[in-house]
Short mmCIF file of C-alpha atoms in Angstrom, two decimals:
data_model
loop_
_atom_site.label_atom_id
_atom_site.label_comp_id
_atom_site.label_asym_id
_atom_site.label_seq_id
_atom_site.Cartn_x
_atom_site.Cartn_y
_atom_site.Cartn_z
CA UNK A 21 -9.33 -6.22 2.40
CA UNK A 22 -6.31 -5.99 0.11
CA UNK A 23 -2.59 -6.62 0.49
CA UNK A 24 -0.16 -3.79 1.38
CA UNK A 25 3.28 -5.32 0.76
CA UNK A 26 5.02 -1.95 0.43
CA UNK A 27 4.07 -1.01 3.99
CA UNK A 28 4.87 -4.45 5.36
CA UNK A 29 8.32 -4.05 3.81
CA UNK A 30 8.73 -0.60 5.35
CA UNK A 31 8.05 -1.97 8.82
CA UNK A 32 10.40 -4.94 8.34
CA UNK A 33 13.15 -2.59 7.10
CA UNK A 34 12.63 -0.31 10.11
CA UNK A 35 12.87 -3.30 12.46
CA UNK A 36 16.17 -4.26 10.83
CA UNK A 37 17.59 -0.94 12.10
CA UNK A 38 15.82 -0.54 15.47
CA UNK A 39 13.83 -2.93 17.61
CA UNK A 40 11.26 -0.21 18.44
CA UNK A 41 9.13 1.13 15.59
CA UNK A 42 6.46 3.80 15.92
CA UNK A 43 3.68 3.51 13.29
CA UNK A 44 1.86 6.81 12.89
CA UNK A 45 -1.18 7.57 10.75
CA UNK A 46 -4.62 9.14 10.89
CA UNK A 47 -7.62 7.34 12.29
CA UNK A 48 -8.89 4.49 10.05
CA UNK A 49 -5.90 4.64 7.71
CA UNK A 50 -5.42 0.91 8.26
CA UNK A 51 -2.82 0.68 11.03
CA UNK A 52 -4.52 -2.18 12.90
CA UNK A 53 -5.15 -4.31 9.80
CA UNK A 54 -1.58 -3.74 8.62
CA UNK A 55 -0.18 -4.74 12.01
CA UNK A 56 -2.25 -7.90 12.13
CA UNK A 57 -1.05 -8.84 8.63
CA UNK A 58 2.58 -9.13 9.78
CA UNK A 59 3.84 -12.71 10.23
CA UNK A 60 4.59 -14.13 13.67
CA UNK A 61 3.08 -11.17 15.49
CA UNK A 62 1.47 -10.89 18.90
CA UNK A 63 -1.20 -8.19 18.88
CA UNK A 64 -2.30 -6.21 21.97
CA UNK A 65 -4.93 -3.47 21.98
CA UNK A 66 -4.07 -0.87 24.63
CA UNK A 67 -7.65 0.38 24.69
CA UNK A 68 -8.53 -2.75 26.71
CA UNK A 69 -8.17 -2.41 30.52
CA UNK A 70 -6.82 -5.96 30.78
CA UNK A 71 -4.00 -5.12 28.38
CA UNK A 72 -3.14 -1.94 30.24
CA UNK A 73 -2.96 -3.88 33.49
CA UNK A 74 -0.55 -6.39 31.92
CA UNK A 75 1.74 -3.50 30.97
CA UNK A 76 1.95 -1.96 34.44
CA UNK A 77 5.28 -3.75 34.99
CA UNK A 78 7.09 -3.07 31.67
CA UNK A 79 10.20 -5.07 32.58
CA UNK A 80 8.30 -8.26 33.40
CA UNK A 81 6.12 -7.81 30.33
CA UNK A 82 9.09 -7.46 27.99
CA UNK A 83 10.96 -10.34 29.63
CA UNK A 84 8.02 -12.62 28.76
CA UNK A 85 8.38 -11.65 25.08
CA UNK A 86 12.08 -12.31 24.48
CA UNK A 87 12.71 -13.20 20.84
CA UNK A 88 9.18 -12.23 19.80
CA UNK A 89 7.43 -9.46 17.81
CA UNK A 90 4.58 -7.56 19.46
CA UNK A 91 2.15 -4.84 18.39
CA UNK A 92 0.99 -2.32 20.98
CA UNK A 93 -1.99 -0.68 19.28
CA UNK A 94 -3.31 2.72 20.45
CA UNK A 95 -0.36 3.00 22.83
CA UNK A 96 -1.19 6.57 23.84
CA UNK A 97 -3.83 5.06 26.14
CA UNK A 98 -1.07 4.03 28.57
CA UNK A 99 -0.22 6.40 31.48
CA UNK A 100 3.42 6.72 30.35
CA UNK A 101 3.78 5.20 26.87
CA UNK A 102 7.40 6.20 26.37
CA UNK A 103 8.61 4.37 29.50
CA UNK A 104 7.91 0.91 28.09
CA UNK A 105 9.41 1.78 24.70
CA UNK A 106 12.56 3.20 26.29
CA UNK A 107 13.06 0.05 28.39
CA UNK A 108 12.53 -2.10 25.29
CA UNK A 109 15.06 -0.11 23.28
CA UNK A 110 17.71 -0.04 26.01
CA UNK A 111 17.39 -3.46 27.64
CA UNK A 112 15.43 -5.85 25.38
CA UNK A 113 16.92 -5.62 21.87
CA UNK A 114 15.56 -9.07 21.00
CA UNK A 115 11.95 -7.91 21.51
CA UNK A 116 10.63 -6.22 18.38
CA UNK A 117 7.95 -3.69 19.33
CA UNK A 118 5.58 -2.01 16.87
CA UNK A 119 3.61 0.74 18.61
CA UNK A 120 0.84 2.69 16.89
CA UNK A 121 -0.69 6.11 17.34
CA UNK A 122 -2.37 8.98 15.53
CA UNK A 123 0.44 11.48 16.06
CA UNK A 124 4.19 11.66 16.23
CA UNK A 125 5.63 10.24 19.43
CA UNK A 126 6.81 13.56 20.78
CA UNK A 127 3.48 15.27 20.09
CA UNK A 128 2.15 15.62 23.62
CA UNK A 129 3.26 15.94 27.20
CA UNK A 130 1.95 12.42 27.84
CA UNK A 131 5.05 11.11 26.07
CA UNK A 132 7.74 12.13 28.54
CA UNK A 133 10.58 10.92 26.32
CA UNK A 134 10.70 11.33 22.53
CA UNK A 135 13.09 8.33 22.30
CA UNK A 136 15.42 10.21 19.98
CA UNK A 137 17.88 7.73 18.49
CA UNK A 138 16.07 4.75 20.02
CA UNK A 139 13.26 4.21 17.52
CA UNK A 140 12.29 4.23 13.84
CA UNK A 141 9.11 5.99 12.72
CA UNK A 142 6.94 4.83 9.82
CA UNK A 143 4.20 7.16 8.58
CA UNK A 144 1.32 5.16 7.11
CA UNK A 145 -0.28 7.55 4.62
CA UNK A 146 -3.67 7.09 2.96
CA UNK A 147 -3.59 4.53 0.13
CA UNK A 148 -0.71 4.90 -2.30
CA UNK A 149 -0.71 3.73 -5.92
CA UNK A 150 0.35 0.16 -5.13
CA UNK A 151 -2.47 -0.06 -2.56
CA UNK A 152 -4.96 1.29 -5.09
CA UNK A 153 -3.88 -1.27 -7.69
CA UNK A 154 -4.14 -4.09 -5.14
CA UNK A 155 -7.66 -2.97 -4.21
CA UNK A 156 -8.66 -3.04 -7.92
CA UNK A 157 -10.16 0.45 -8.08
CA UNK A 158 -9.40 3.09 -10.71
CA UNK A 159 -7.37 6.22 -10.10
CA UNK A 160 -10.58 8.28 -10.35
CA UNK A 161 -12.11 6.01 -7.69
CA UNK A 162 -9.11 6.71 -5.46
CA UNK A 163 -9.34 10.47 -5.97
CA UNK A 164 -13.08 10.61 -5.32
CA UNK A 165 -13.45 8.11 -2.48
CA UNK A 166 -10.16 8.93 -0.80
CA UNK A 167 -7.47 6.71 0.65
CA UNK A 168 -8.85 5.44 3.96
CA UNK A 169 -9.24 1.74 3.06
CA UNK A 170 -12.72 1.21 4.50
CA UNK A 171 -13.97 4.44 2.90
CA UNK A 172 -12.46 3.50 -0.46
CA UNK A 173 -13.91 -0.02 -0.45
CA UNK A 174 -17.39 0.93 0.82
CA UNK A 175 -17.80 4.27 -1.05
CA UNK A 176 -18.93 6.11 2.06
CA UNK A 177 -20.45 9.58 2.03
CA UNK A 178 -20.59 12.82 3.96
CA UNK A 179 -22.19 11.31 7.07
CA UNK A 180 -19.36 8.84 7.60
CA UNK A 181 -16.79 11.58 7.10
CA UNK A 182 -18.51 13.71 9.71
CA UNK A 183 -18.47 10.74 12.08
CA UNK A 184 -14.73 10.44 11.39
CA UNK A 185 -14.26 14.09 12.39
CA UNK A 186 -16.27 13.51 15.57
CA UNK A 187 -14.04 10.55 16.49
CA UNK A 188 -10.93 12.55 15.62
CA UNK A 189 -11.99 15.25 18.08
CA UNK A 190 -12.97 12.83 20.85
CA UNK A 191 -10.18 10.24 20.62
CA UNK A 192 -7.22 12.17 19.27
CA UNK A 193 -7.61 15.84 20.07
CA UNK A 194 -9.26 15.60 23.49
CA UNK A 195 -7.11 12.72 24.74
CA UNK A 196 -3.80 14.05 23.44
CA UNK A 197 -4.12 17.84 23.34
CA UNK A 198 -7.15 18.74 25.48
CA UNK A 199 -8.15 21.69 23.33
CA UNK A 200 -11.27 23.65 24.17
CA UNK A 201 -13.93 25.08 21.84
CA UNK A 202 -14.84 22.05 19.78
CA UNK A 203 -16.99 24.06 17.37
CA UNK A 204 -14.13 26.41 16.51
CA UNK A 205 -11.65 23.61 16.00
CA UNK A 206 -13.92 21.46 13.84
CA UNK A 207 -14.91 24.52 11.81
CA UNK A 208 -11.23 25.17 11.21
CA UNK A 209 -10.68 21.56 10.05
CA UNK A 210 -13.60 21.86 7.63
CA UNK A 211 -12.20 25.13 6.26
CA UNK A 212 -8.75 23.60 5.77
CA UNK A 213 -10.29 20.73 3.81
CA UNK A 214 -12.50 23.00 1.69
CA UNK A 215 -9.59 25.36 0.88
CA UNK A 216 -6.99 22.62 0.58
CA UNK A 217 -3.99 23.33 -1.62
CA UNK A 218 -4.14 27.09 -1.27
CA UNK A 219 -1.87 29.68 0.30
CA UNK A 220 -2.49 29.72 4.05
CA UNK A 221 -3.27 33.02 5.75
CA UNK A 222 -4.22 32.59 9.41
CA UNK A 223 -6.34 35.76 9.47
CA UNK A 224 -8.59 34.32 6.74
CA UNK A 225 -9.50 31.43 9.07
CA UNK A 226 -9.73 33.33 12.37
CA UNK A 227 -13.00 35.11 11.62
CA UNK A 228 -15.03 32.10 10.40
CA UNK A 229 -13.68 29.93 13.25
CA UNK A 230 -14.28 32.73 15.80
CA UNK A 231 -10.83 32.48 17.38
CA UNK A 232 -7.68 34.58 17.37
CA UNK A 233 -4.88 34.37 14.84
CA UNK A 234 -2.47 32.74 17.38
CA UNK A 235 -5.13 30.11 18.11
CA UNK A 236 -5.41 29.35 14.39
CA UNK A 237 -1.64 28.86 14.26
CA UNK A 238 -1.90 26.49 17.23
CA UNK A 239 -4.75 24.57 15.55
CA UNK A 240 -2.68 24.20 12.37
CA UNK A 241 0.21 22.82 14.41
CA UNK A 242 -2.12 20.19 15.88
CA UNK A 243 -3.37 19.20 12.40
CA UNK A 244 0.20 18.89 11.18
CA UNK A 245 1.28 16.74 14.15
CA UNK A 246 -1.69 14.41 13.70
CA UNK A 247 -1.15 14.22 9.89
CA UNK A 248 -4.58 15.68 9.09
CA UNK A 249 -2.99 18.62 7.27
CA UNK A 250 0.30 18.92 5.41
CA UNK A 251 2.09 22.26 5.54
CA UNK A 252 4.21 22.76 2.42
CA UNK A 253 6.53 25.70 2.87
CA UNK A 254 8.02 27.78 0.04
CA UNK A 255 11.39 27.03 -1.49
CA UNK A 256 13.56 30.11 -1.67
CA UNK A 257 17.14 31.29 -1.63
CA UNK A 258 15.91 34.67 -0.39
CA UNK A 259 15.69 36.25 -3.81
CA UNK A 260 13.57 39.40 -3.97
CA UNK A 261 11.36 37.84 -6.65
CA UNK A 262 10.36 34.79 -4.55
CA UNK A 263 7.62 34.11 -2.02
CA UNK A 264 9.48 33.39 1.20
CA UNK A 265 7.04 32.93 4.08
CA UNK A 266 3.51 31.94 3.02
CA UNK A 267 2.95 28.15 3.23
CA UNK A 268 0.43 26.08 1.32
CA UNK A 269 -1.75 23.72 3.35
CA UNK A 270 -3.17 20.45 1.99
CA UNK A 271 -5.85 18.29 3.57
CA UNK A 272 -4.75 14.73 4.29
CA UNK A 273 -7.14 12.90 1.98
CA UNK A 274 -8.64 13.47 -1.47
CA UNK A 275 -12.03 12.04 -0.48
CA UNK A 276 -12.40 14.50 2.39
CA UNK A 277 -11.26 17.39 0.19
CA UNK A 278 -13.82 16.44 -2.47
CA UNK A 279 -16.63 16.15 0.08
CA UNK A 280 -15.92 19.37 1.96
CA UNK A 281 -15.55 21.29 -1.29
CA UNK A 282 -19.06 20.12 -2.16
CA UNK A 283 -18.03 18.43 -5.40
CA UNK A 284 -20.30 15.81 -6.95
CA UNK A 285 -19.25 14.23 -10.23
CA UNK A 286 -15.63 15.18 -10.78
CA UNK A 287 -14.75 17.48 -13.67
CA UNK A 288 -11.34 17.73 -15.36
CA UNK A 289 -10.30 20.71 -13.19
CA UNK A 290 -11.40 18.85 -10.05
CA UNK A 291 -9.39 15.80 -11.07
CA UNK A 292 -6.32 17.97 -11.62
CA UNK A 293 -6.66 19.49 -8.16
CA UNK A 294 -7.09 16.10 -6.47
CA UNK A 295 -4.26 14.60 -8.55
CA UNK A 296 -1.92 17.18 -7.02
CA UNK A 297 -2.97 15.94 -3.57
CA UNK A 298 -2.43 12.33 -4.65
CA UNK A 299 1.08 13.08 -5.93
CA UNK A 300 1.90 14.80 -2.63
CA UNK A 301 0.65 11.74 -0.72
CA UNK A 302 2.90 9.53 -2.87
CA UNK A 303 5.87 11.83 -2.29
CA UNK A 304 5.46 11.57 1.48
CA UNK A 305 5.07 7.79 1.31
CA UNK A 306 7.61 6.72 -1.31
CA UNK A 307 10.07 9.43 -2.28
CA UNK A 308 13.60 9.12 -1.02
CA UNK A 309 14.78 11.45 1.74
CA UNK A 310 14.21 15.12 1.11
CA UNK A 311 11.94 17.96 2.16
CA UNK A 312 8.85 18.75 0.06
CA UNK A 313 8.35 22.43 -0.73
CA UNK A 314 6.71 24.54 -3.43
CA UNK A 315 7.97 27.56 -5.38
CA UNK A 316 6.23 30.76 -6.31
CA UNK A 317 7.55 34.03 -7.70
CA UNK A 318 6.22 37.54 -7.25
CA UNK A 319 5.07 37.31 -10.88
CA UNK A 320 2.81 34.36 -9.92
CA UNK A 321 4.91 31.70 -11.59
CA UNK A 322 4.61 28.54 -9.54
CA UNK A 323 5.96 24.99 -9.31
CA UNK A 324 3.77 22.49 -7.48
CA UNK A 325 6.52 20.74 -5.53
CA UNK A 326 10.26 21.13 -5.07
CA UNK A 327 12.29 18.37 -3.41
CA UNK A 328 15.13 19.84 -1.37
CA UNK A 329 18.13 17.73 -0.35
CA UNK A 330 21.20 19.06 1.38
CA UNK A 331 24.10 19.59 -1.00
CA UNK A 332 22.08 18.75 -4.12
CA UNK A 333 20.23 20.91 -6.68
CA UNK A 334 16.44 21.15 -6.29
CA UNK A 335 14.15 18.67 -8.05
CA UNK A 336 11.06 20.32 -9.54
CA UNK A 337 7.74 18.49 -9.96
CA UNK A 338 4.64 19.63 -11.83
CA UNK A 339 1.40 17.65 -11.43
CA UNK A 340 -0.82 17.35 -14.51
CA UNK A 341 -3.93 15.23 -14.85
CA UNK A 342 -3.25 14.81 -18.59
CA UNK A 343 -0.01 15.16 -20.54
CA UNK A 344 -1.35 16.00 -23.99
CA UNK A 345 1.29 18.49 -25.06
CA UNK A 346 -0.88 21.49 -24.20
CA UNK A 347 -0.03 21.65 -20.49
CA UNK A 348 1.14 24.98 -19.10
CA UNK A 349 4.76 24.70 -17.95
CA UNK A 350 5.48 28.42 -17.64
CA UNK A 351 6.11 28.04 -13.90
CA UNK A 352 8.60 25.25 -14.47
CA UNK A 353 10.37 27.29 -17.15
CA UNK A 354 10.63 30.30 -14.81
CA UNK A 355 11.98 28.09 -12.03
CA UNK A 356 14.64 26.59 -14.28
CA UNK A 357 15.73 30.03 -15.44
CA UNK A 358 16.40 30.84 -11.79
CA UNK A 359 17.75 27.38 -10.89
CA UNK A 360 19.13 25.70 -14.02
CA UNK A 361 20.63 22.75 -12.13
CA UNK A 362 18.47 19.81 -11.07
CA UNK A 363 15.94 17.40 -12.54
CA UNK A 364 12.48 18.42 -13.70
CA UNK A 365 9.40 16.19 -13.81
CA UNK A 366 5.83 16.26 -15.01
CA UNK A 367 3.84 13.57 -13.17
CA UNK A 368 0.66 12.76 -15.10
CA UNK A 369 -2.05 10.13 -14.74
CA UNK A 370 -1.99 9.10 -18.41
CA UNK A 371 1.76 8.47 -18.84
CA UNK A 372 2.37 4.73 -18.94
CA UNK A 373 5.90 4.85 -20.33
CA UNK A 374 8.20 7.67 -19.24
CA UNK A 375 9.69 9.99 -21.88
CA UNK A 376 11.55 13.29 -22.08
CA UNK A 377 10.90 16.59 -23.81
CA UNK A 378 13.02 19.70 -23.94
CA UNK A 379 11.60 22.35 -21.66
CA UNK A 380 13.87 25.04 -22.99
CA UNK A 381 17.32 24.94 -24.51
CA UNK A 382 19.32 22.12 -22.91
CA UNK A 383 16.79 21.74 -20.07
CA UNK A 384 14.99 18.38 -20.34
CA UNK A 385 11.79 17.57 -18.47
CA UNK A 386 10.85 13.97 -17.75
CA UNK A 387 7.19 12.97 -18.14
CA UNK A 388 6.30 10.00 -15.94
CA UNK A 389 3.50 8.24 -14.13
CA UNK A 390 3.05 8.30 -10.39
CA UNK A 391 5.02 5.06 -9.93
CA UNK A 392 8.23 6.90 -10.78
CA UNK A 393 8.00 8.94 -7.57
CA UNK A 394 9.68 6.06 -5.75
CA UNK A 395 12.90 6.85 -7.65
CA UNK A 396 12.78 10.65 -7.41
#
């Protein structure tokens, strides 16, 4: 395996603020390996009956760990996972608990307390750029193989991805949400991956999945909670010329998107599409606080991503595979005519040293590599 110091630092920083940290991420994203890599850690797998028995008396269990750091992996397997975490937060501040799961803590009825104000949450995304560099693969390798570490390192194919979907249904969906109609749900997941990055219209998915429009909306909510799909909503100040309601939906991983789109050897257009997904992944993992949105006008001008922060002008981001001076920035120009305040970026794979160009009169745009996202 490879080192993931950024994520180790995120967990340590979260522990400095709260003694209970919830580590969320999709199946096989590397939660267990990351947890085991932390120094001075005691690791417990809650899938084991013996571990679950040892946790039946949370107070005695926590008392035995005073001054220590413990990982509770797959914690949703406990009858009442939030009870132990609440006791730890309220009565054992010297016990540092790192609990893992495939969804946000408040996702299901099994978690009877969301622990608001008592915990920190860290979202472990698929491999970011520092992970990719540590693993010694190229950016094209990362786009094509995806960001699940074992998939990236072993170059797995369609069969393994289908097995991942089977496990996702059995271990995440059935245990946490108890949905019915497996075939409809898995068909919906496949459609989301194959149409990833497009405008989402529930009616376009209802027919192929053979369910109602409200059911599709429910399915999308489940994918969003479990981090298998990212719903990017439009940025708007309610101007008549702006798209207000229709979200864009992105699949969680470039490798899955590539496979379910049926792409073989990646072409330039394919790389550009997957690069947009990779930039979004980096924004979720490394960008400072702010909501990620997109912008589109009724004249079909579009900006890939807009970072919205309360009380500050919007930051606009365009994703380009190559920055050769011929890239189309008409969407960015239209956005800055409507919103002249705020910073504008082009994030491209071939920019090693950041530079600026004038987008239009007195409106600079900064060209940068993906590493700069950490400072956006």
